[in-house]
Amino acid sequence: MPSPRSEAAPRPETGPHSEAASNAEPAPRPEAAPETEAAPHPEAAPHPEPAPHPEPAPHPEAAPDVEAGSVPAPRSEASPEQGASGRAAPGQDTATPSGLAALSLPYQIGAALALAVVAVAACVHLGMVFLYVAPSNTVTKQHGKAVDEWIYPEFEQNWKLFAPNPLQQNIGVQVRAETRTADGGYRTTNWFDLSAEDGRAIDGNPLPSHTQQNELRRAFDFYSSTHDGENRSTGLRGALAEQYLRRIVVLRLGRDDAAGRGGVLQRVQIRVRTTNVPSPEWSEENVSTAPEYRLLPWWTVPDGEARGGVR
């Protein structure tokens, strides 16, 4: 009897359930034996030798190097919100801008101009202060007037703290006023101790203001540096020092309601009470603690300042 024709083994399918065995040794695929004539004896027919193990042909869709038991990562596909290039779709949310970038173009231009103005003003101020405290040079000789107009009186600098003999005196500025009352009469007020008012405002205040600490004191220092002992001006800034000190005391008298209801300030007079600080116990220096007074002349108050023009 002729031996039956051996058919080729079915090709293994590669699917999701056969991924674990993708590297397993495939079953031998027996080659089809050619048709032969009937053997002389059925028992004498030789047994067909097994065909060599052929290398399995890779499936077009199967991954070439997949280890046994591993699950291949799914293919990343572009989400419907992204295009083929992976970029966000036009309607997708992006990072929100902050700072100047969050403003519209006109506001960005305005903010940039404001920053530029502040930067220029800061540079000019620092340059003026540097020229003021620097030794005399060509620039200060040619533009000294412009520097002084910028510095005085608010930004004046001094080195008295580091002087060999620092200030050892208590200076109190006092003022009185001549007022016109509501009925047309005139009266002179008592002395108002403005320095004592500042001292009471500073005591117990952890953060006192600059005006409470230095405004009145610096105004008198400015006046004394531009006037001699007879209250005569010694320079071009004498009139400015008088006006600056007068405006401060008029403002303080207005706060204290020195003129009374319906009254108007006519003239003001300032006196300065100077008292030496007592020497410490271990010092051999003897200092008089008796107060000394310096009386300034009467200054007429302009109508604009007398009627509340000082702010």
mmCIF file of C-alpha atoms in Angstrom, residues 19-303:
data_model
loop_
_atom_site.group_PDB
_atom_site.id
_atom_site.type_symbol
_atom_site.label_atom_id
_atom_site.label_comp_id
_atom_site.label_asym_id
_atom_site.label_seq_id
_atom_site.Cartn_x
_atom_site.Cartn_y
_atom_site.Cartn_z
ATOM 1 C CA GLU A 19 2.597 36.095 22.044
ATOM 2 C CA ALA A 20 4.011 34.192 25.019
ATOM 3 C CA ALA A 21 5.084 31.376 22.759
ATOM 4 C CA SER A 22 6.498 33.508 19.971
ATOM 5 C CA ASN A 23 10.049 32.519 20.896
ATOM 6 C CA ALA A 24 9.195 28.924 21.727
ATOM 7 C CA GLU A 25 10.627 26.217 19.491
ATOM 8 C CA PRO A 26 8.123 25.719 16.711
ATOM 9 C CA ALA A 27 6.720 22.311 15.907
ATOM 10 C CA PRO A 28 8.554 20.519 13.085
ATOM 11 C CA ARG A 29 6.950 21.001 9.784
ATOM 12 C CA PRO A 30 7.173 17.651 7.932
ATOM 13 C CA GLU A 31 7.818 17.976 4.310
ATOM 14 C CA ALA A 32 5.498 16.211 1.926
ATOM 15 C CA ALA A 33 6.937 12.889 0.957
ATOM 16 C CA PRO A 34 6.937 12.124 -2.767
ATOM 17 C CA GLU A 35 4.650 9.464 -4.041
ATOM 18 C CA THR A 36 6.416 6.180 -4.051
ATOM 19 C CA GLU A 37 5.604 2.798 -5.379
ATOM 20 C CA ALA A 38 4.299 0.121 -3.175
ATOM 21 C CA ALA A 39 6.943 -1.343 -0.944
ATOM 22 C CA PRO A 40 7.677 -5.061 -1.461
ATOM 23 C CA HIS A 41 6.630 -5.741 2.062
ATOM 24 C CA PRO A 42 4.511 -3.508 4.205
ATOM 25 C CA GLU A 43 6.768 -4.095 7.183
ATOM 26 C CA ALA A 44 9.866 -3.486 5.158
ATOM 27 C CA ALA A 45 8.932 0.079 4.362
ATOM 28 C CA PRO A 46 11.482 2.311 6.025
ATOM 29 C CA HIS A 47 10.307 4.828 8.563
ATOM 30 C CA PRO A 48 10.495 8.339 7.223
ATOM 31 C CA GLU A 49 13.192 10.395 8.905
ATOM 32 C CA PRO A 50 12.023 13.551 10.617
ATOM 33 C CA ALA A 51 12.668 16.661 8.689
ATOM 34 C CA PRO A 52 15.174 19.117 10.145
ATOM 35 C CA HIS A 53 13.794 21.944 12.199
ATOM 36 C CA PRO A 54 13.292 24.775 9.806
ATOM 37 C CA GLU A 55 13.577 28.355 11.006
ATOM 38 C CA PRO A 56 10.086 29.777 11.383
ATOM 39 C CA ALA A 57 9.340 32.496 8.945
ATOM 40 C CA PRO A 58 8.609 35.731 10.792
ATOM 41 C CA HIS A 59 5.075 36.898 10.570
ATOM 42 C CA PRO A 60 4.803 40.289 8.938
ATOM 43 C CA GLU A 61 2.988 41.747 11.965
ATOM 44 C CA ALA A 62 4.923 39.914 14.697
ATOM 45 C CA ALA A 63 7.696 41.782 16.549
ATOM 46 C CA PRO A 64 11.079 40.227 15.718
ATOM 47 C CA ASP A 65 12.595 40.321 19.214
ATOM 48 C CA VAL A 66 9.933 39.701 21.800
ATOM 49 C CA GLU A 67 10.938 37.795 24.880
ATOM 50 C CA ALA A 68 8.796 35.023 26.126
ATOM 51 C CA GLY A 69 6.183 36.101 28.607
ATOM 52 C CA SER A 70 6.541 39.806 27.818
ATOM 53 C CA VAL A 71 3.665 41.843 26.581
ATOM 54 C CA PRO A 72 4.538 44.264 23.803
ATOM 55 C CA ALA A 73 3.754 47.906 24.488
ATOM 56 C CA PRO A 74 0.777 49.152 22.575
ATOM 57 C CA ARG A 75 1.475 51.382 19.646
ATOM 58 C CA SER A 76 1.111 55.007 20.605
ATOM 59 C CA GLU A 77 -1.367 56.682 18.414
ATOM 60 C CA ALA A 78 -2.008 60.381 18.152
ATOM 61 C CA SER A 79 -4.950 61.443 20.263
ATOM 62 C CA PRO A 80 -7.830 63.104 18.500
ATOM 63 C CA GLU A 81 -6.834 66.395 20.177
ATOM 64 C CA GLN A 82 -3.388 66.331 18.579
ATOM 65 C CA GLY A 83 -2.377 66.328 14.996
ATOM 66 C CA ALA A 84 -0.040 63.960 13.278
ATOM 67 C CA SER A 85 2.972 65.994 14.410
ATOM 68 C CA GLY A 86 2.070 65.653 18.105
ATOM 69 C CA ARG A 87 1.386 69.345 18.600
ATOM 70 C CA ALA A 88 -1.583 70.555 20.590
ATOM 71 C CA ALA A 89 -4.707 71.284 18.636
ATOM 72 C CA PRO A 90 -5.718 74.924 18.299
ATOM 73 C CA GLY A 91 -8.489 74.579 20.889
ATOM 74 C CA GLN A 92 -6.349 72.793 23.471
ATOM 75 C CA ASP A 93 -5.367 74.678 26.698
ATOM 76 C CA THR A 94 -1.788 75.910 26.908
ATOM 77 C CA ALA A 95 0.304 77.419 29.733
ATOM 78 C CA THR A 96 -1.153 80.685 31.046
ATOM 79 C CA PRO A 97 1.302 83.612 30.653
ATOM 80 C CA SER A 98 2.231 85.620 33.729
ATOM 81 C CA GLY A 99 3.841 88.955 34.480
ATOM 82 C CA LEU A 100 4.109 91.492 31.692
ATOM 83 C CA ALA A 101 3.373 88.779 29.149
ATOM 84 C CA ALA A 102 -0.172 88.517 30.504
ATOM 85 C CA LEU A 103 -0.880 92.155 29.619
ATOM 86 C CA SER A 104 -2.030 93.409 26.288
ATOM 87 C CA LEU A 105 0.423 95.209 24.037
ATOM 88 C CA PRO A 106 -0.590 98.792 25.040
ATOM 89 C CA TYR A 107 -0.275 97.936 28.733
ATOM 90 C CA GLN A 108 3.064 96.236 28.139
ATOM 91 C CA ILE A 109 4.356 99.395 26.476
ATOM 92 C CA GLY A 110 3.048 101.541 29.342
ATOM 93 C CA ALA A 111 4.628 99.284 31.985
ATOM 94 C CA ALA A 112 7.943 99.290 30.134
ATOM 95 C CA LEU A 113 7.922 103.094 29.926
ATOM 96 C CA ALA A 114 7.102 103.390 33.649
ATOM 97 C CA LEU A 115 9.966 101.060 34.569
ATOM 98 C CA ALA A 116 12.308 103.022 32.320
ATOM 99 C CA VAL A 117 11.322 106.329 33.973
ATOM 100 C CA VAL A 118 11.847 104.876 37.473
ATOM 101 C CA ALA A 119 15.240 103.461 36.476
ATOM 102 C CA VAL A 120 16.372 106.784 34.978
ATOM 103 C CA ALA A 121 15.197 108.743 38.046
ATOM 104 C CA ALA A 122 17.014 106.342 40.394
ATOM 105 C CA CYS A 123 20.227 106.627 38.371
ATOM 106 C CA VAL A 124 20.021 110.434 38.322
ATOM 107 C CA HIS A 125 19.410 110.583 42.086
ATOM 108 C CA LEU A 126 22.307 108.260 42.872
ATOM 109 C CA GLY A 127 24.556 110.268 40.557
ATOM 110 C CA MET A 128 23.589 113.550 42.236
ATOM 111 C CA VAL A 129 24.194 112.148 45.727
ATOM 112 C CA PHE A 130 27.559 110.777 44.619
ATOM 113 C CA LEU A 131 28.614 114.143 43.197
ATOM 114 C CA TYR A 132 27.471 115.867 46.396
ATOM 115 C CA VAL A 133 29.502 113.678 48.771
ATOM 116 C CA ALA A 134 32.476 113.272 46.416
ATOM 117 C CA PRO A 135 35.523 115.527 46.740
ATOM 118 C CA SER A 136 35.588 118.677 44.663
ATOM 119 C CA ASN A 137 36.158 117.876 41.002
ATOM 120 C CA THR A 138 35.586 119.323 37.549
ATOM 121 C CA VAL A 139 31.951 118.196 37.365
ATOM 122 C CA THR A 140 31.000 119.656 40.747
ATOM 123 C CA LYS A 141 32.730 122.914 39.916
ATOM 124 C CA GLN A 142 30.799 123.322 36.677
ATOM 125 C CA HIS A 143 27.439 121.913 37.828
ATOM 126 C CA GLY A 144 27.560 122.474 41.590
ATOM 127 C CA LYS A 145 24.460 124.684 41.542
ATOM 128 C CA ALA A 146 22.365 121.996 39.847
ATOM 129 C CA VAL A 147 23.591 119.409 42.341
ATOM 130 C CA ASP A 148 22.726 121.638 45.306
ATOM 131 C CA GLU A 149 19.249 122.354 43.937
ATOM 132 C CA TRP A 150 18.638 118.624 43.667
ATOM 133 C CA ILE A 151 20.006 117.742 47.114
ATOM 134 C CA TYR A 152 18.756 120.572 49.348
ATOM 135 C CA PRO A 153 16.936 120.442 51.603
ATOM 136 C CA GLU A 154 15.435 116.944 51.612
ATOM 137 C CA PHE A 155 18.509 114.879 50.628
ATOM 138 C CA GLU A 156 21.303 116.700 52.434
ATOM 139 C CA GLN A 157 24.107 114.432 53.657
ATOM 140 C CA ASN A 158 26.455 114.899 56.611
ATOM 141 C CA TRP A 159 29.078 112.921 58.496
ATOM 142 C CA LYS A 160 28.521 114.201 62.043
ATOM 143 C CA LEU A 161 27.935 110.702 63.375
ATOM 144 C CA PHE A 162 31.521 109.756 62.509
ATOM 145 C CA ALA A 163 33.093 113.089 63.505
ATOM 146 C CA PRO A 164 35.747 113.120 66.253
ATOM 147 C CA ASN A 165 33.316 115.067 68.462
ATOM 148 C CA PRO A 166 29.767 113.955 67.656
ATOM 149 C CA LEU A 167 26.786 115.975 68.797
ATOM 150 C CA GLN A 168 26.367 115.983 72.564
ATOM 151 C CA GLN A 169 23.451 118.359 72.849
ATOM 152 C CA ASN A 170 19.701 118.149 73.004
ATOM 153 C CA ILE A 171 18.148 120.737 70.708
ATOM 154 C CA GLY A 172 14.503 121.680 71.100
ATOM 155 C CA VAL A 173 12.697 123.844 68.543
ATOM 156 C CA GLN A 174 9.888 125.976 69.955
ATOM 157 C CA VAL A 175 7.546 128.403 68.174
ATOM 158 C CA ARG A 176 4.943 130.996 68.995
ATOM 159 C CA ALA A 177 2.601 132.858 66.681
ATOM 160 C CA GLU A 178 0.830 136.156 66.356
ATOM 161 C CA THR A 179 -2.716 135.585 65.141
ATOM 162 C CA ARG A 180 -5.655 137.682 64.033
ATOM 163 C CA THR A 181 -8.793 136.550 65.785
ATOM 164 C CA ALA A 182 -12.250 136.257 64.278
ATOM 165 C CA ASP A 183 -13.342 139.605 65.780
ATOM 166 C CA GLY A 184 -10.380 141.425 64.194
ATOM 167 C CA GLY A 185 -8.111 141.520 67.235
ATOM 168 C CA TYR A 186 -4.575 140.238 67.602
ATOM 169 C CA ARG A 187 -3.074 137.931 70.152
ATOM 170 C CA THR A 188 0.224 136.152 70.732
ATOM 171 C CA THR A 189 0.166 132.483 71.581
ATOM 172 C CA ASN A 190 2.284 130.660 74.105
ATOM 173 C CA TRP A 191 5.373 128.733 73.110
ATOM 174 C CA PHE A 192 4.725 125.377 71.456
ATOM 175 C CA ASP A 193 7.552 122.879 72.022
ATOM 176 C CA LEU A 194 7.529 121.092 68.655
ATOM 177 C CA SER A 195 10.543 118.883 69.487
ATOM 178 C CA ALA A 196 8.791 117.651 72.631
ATOM 179 C CA GLU A 197 5.736 116.738 70.520
ATOM 180 C CA ASP A 198 7.958 114.681 68.226
ATOM 181 C CA GLY A 199 9.590 113.036 71.247
ATOM 182 C CA ARG A 200 6.230 111.987 72.660
ATOM 183 C CA ALA A 201 5.246 110.542 69.273
ATOM 184 C CA ILE A 202 8.497 108.519 69.120
ATOM 185 C CA ASP A 203 8.399 107.138 72.674
ATOM 186 C CA GLY A 204 6.953 103.635 72.646
ATOM 187 C CA ASN A 205 6.682 103.598 68.849
ATOM 188 C CA PRO A 206 8.754 100.740 67.369
ATOM 189 C CA LEU A 207 8.569 102.257 63.869
ATOM 190 C CA PRO A 208 8.529 106.048 64.144
ATOM 191 C CA SER A 209 8.265 108.031 60.943
ATOM 192 C CA HIS A 210 11.142 109.912 59.362
ATOM 193 C CA THR A 211 9.389 113.254 59.877
ATOM 194 C CA GLN A 212 8.995 112.632 63.604
ATOM 195 C CA GLN A 213 12.674 111.801 63.991
ATOM 196 C CA ASN A 214 14.505 114.112 61.611
ATOM 197 C CA GLU A 215 12.356 116.685 59.823
ATOM 198 C CA LEU A 216 12.435 119.453 62.415
ATOM 199 C CA ARG A 217 16.015 118.791 63.508
ATOM 200 C CA ARG A 218 17.341 118.735 59.957
ATOM 201 C CA ALA A 219 15.452 121.914 59.106
ATOM 202 C CA PHE A 220 17.153 123.788 61.941
ATOM 203 C CA ASP A 221 20.551 122.290 61.012
ATOM 204 C CA PHE A 222 20.003 123.601 57.493
ATOM 205 C CA TYR A 223 19.143 127.044 58.857
ATOM 206 C CA SER A 224 22.093 127.211 61.247
ATOM 207 C CA SER A 225 24.534 126.167 58.497
ATOM 208 C CA THR A 226 23.391 129.084 56.293
ATOM 209 C CA HIS A 227 23.174 131.810 58.985
ATOM 210 C CA ASP A 228 25.587 133.270 61.490
ATOM 211 C CA GLY A 229 25.046 133.903 65.198
ATOM 212 C CA GLU A 230 23.144 137.109 64.404
ATOM 213 C CA ASN A 231 20.712 135.240 62.109
ATOM 214 C CA ARG A 232 22.195 136.820 58.996
ATOM 215 C CA SER A 233 22.326 134.739 55.826
ATOM 216 C CA THR A 234 25.826 133.698 54.794
ATOM 217 C CA GLY A 235 25.067 132.218 51.382
ATOM 218 C CA LEU A 236 22.654 131.883 48.537
ATOM 219 C CA ARG A 237 20.672 129.193 50.361
ATOM 220 C CA GLY A 238 19.785 131.360 53.337
ATOM 221 C CA ALA A 239 16.384 132.400 51.967
ATOM 222 C CA LEU A 240 15.586 128.781 51.114
ATOM 223 C CA ALA A 241 16.465 127.665 54.650
ATOM 224 C CA GLU A 242 14.209 130.322 56.165
ATOM 225 C CA GLN A 243 11.303 129.375 53.929
ATOM 226 C CA TYR A 244 11.742 125.664 54.645
ATOM 227 C CA LEU A 245 11.817 126.118 58.425
ATOM 228 C CA ARG A 246 8.885 128.570 58.373
ATOM 229 C CA ARG A 247 6.702 126.211 56.381
ATOM 230 C CA ILE A 248 7.328 123.382 58.832
ATOM 231 C CA VAL A 249 6.384 125.381 61.915
ATOM 232 C CA VAL A 250 3.292 126.840 60.215
ATOM 233 C CA LEU A 251 2.178 123.315 59.353
ATOM 234 C CA ARG A 252 2.669 122.197 62.961
ATOM 235 C CA LEU A 253 0.783 125.226 64.330
ATOM 236 C CA GLY A 254 -2.081 124.435 62.001
ATOM 237 C CA ARG A 255 -2.257 120.901 63.366
ATOM 238 C CA ASP A 256 -2.289 122.229 66.928
ATOM 239 C CA ASP A 257 -4.998 124.772 66.009
ATOM 240 C CA ALA A 258 -2.896 127.588 67.429
ATOM 241 C CA ALA A 259 -4.915 130.345 65.711
ATOM 242 C CA GLY A 260 -8.202 129.175 67.223
ATOM 243 C CA ARG A 261 -11.598 129.141 65.544
ATOM 244 C CA GLY A 262 -11.744 131.739 62.825
ATOM 245 C CA GLY A 263 -8.199 132.933 63.538
ATOM 246 C CA VAL A 264 -5.455 133.448 60.980
ATOM 247 C CA LEU A 265 -1.691 133.239 61.500
ATOM 248 C CA GLN A 266 0.078 136.530 60.890
ATOM 249 C CA ARG A 267 3.633 136.030 62.075
ATOM 250 C CA VAL A 268 5.707 133.262 63.670
ATOM 251 C CA GLN A 269 8.823 133.354 65.820
ATOM 252 C CA ILE A 270 11.149 130.455 66.566
ATOM 253 C CA ARG A 271 13.500 129.937 69.454
ATOM 254 C CA VAL A 272 15.887 127.060 69.965
ATOM 255 C CA ARG A 273 16.603 125.595 73.368
ATOM 256 C CA THR A 274 19.993 123.874 73.576
ATOM 257 C CA THR A 275 20.976 121.683 76.518
ATOM 258 C CA ASN A 276 24.235 119.789 76.857
ATOM 259 C CA VAL A 277 24.057 116.076 77.540
ATOM 260 C CA PRO A 278 25.393 115.335 81.038
ATOM 261 C CA SER A 279 28.783 113.628 81.144
ATOM 262 C CA PRO A 280 28.903 109.987 82.262
ATOM 263 C CA GLU A 281 29.951 109.205 85.824
ATOM 264 C CA TRP A 282 33.322 107.828 84.800
ATOM 265 C CA SER A 283 34.214 110.952 82.808
ATOM 266 C CA GLU A 284 36.187 113.830 84.309
ATOM 267 C CA GLU A 285 34.636 116.353 81.940
ATOM 268 C CA ASN A 286 32.432 118.984 83.532
ATOM 269 C CA VAL A 287 29.631 120.215 81.268
ATOM 270 C CA SER A 288 27.050 122.827 82.092
ATOM 271 C CA THR A 289 23.490 121.525 81.738
ATOM 272 C CA ALA A 290 21.876 124.964 81.882
ATOM 273 C CA PRO A 291 19.737 125.563 78.762
ATOM 274 C CA GLU A 292 20.712 128.195 76.224
ATOM 275 C CA TYR A 293 18.226 129.926 73.952
ATOM 276 C CA ARG A 294 18.589 131.295 70.471
ATOM 277 C CA LEU A 295 15.779 133.587 69.406
ATOM 278 C CA LEU A 296 15.060 134.020 65.710
ATOM 279 C CA PRO A 297 13.300 137.094 64.300
ATOM 280 C CA TRP A 298 9.591 137.306 63.542
ATOM 281 C CA TRP A 299 8.699 135.996 60.095
ATOM 282 C CA THR A 300 5.584 137.149 58.293
ATOM 283 C CA VAL A 301 3.403 134.284 57.110
ATOM 284 C CA PRO A 302 2.190 134.689 53.500
ATOM 285 C CA ASP A 303 -1.559 134.585 52.956
#
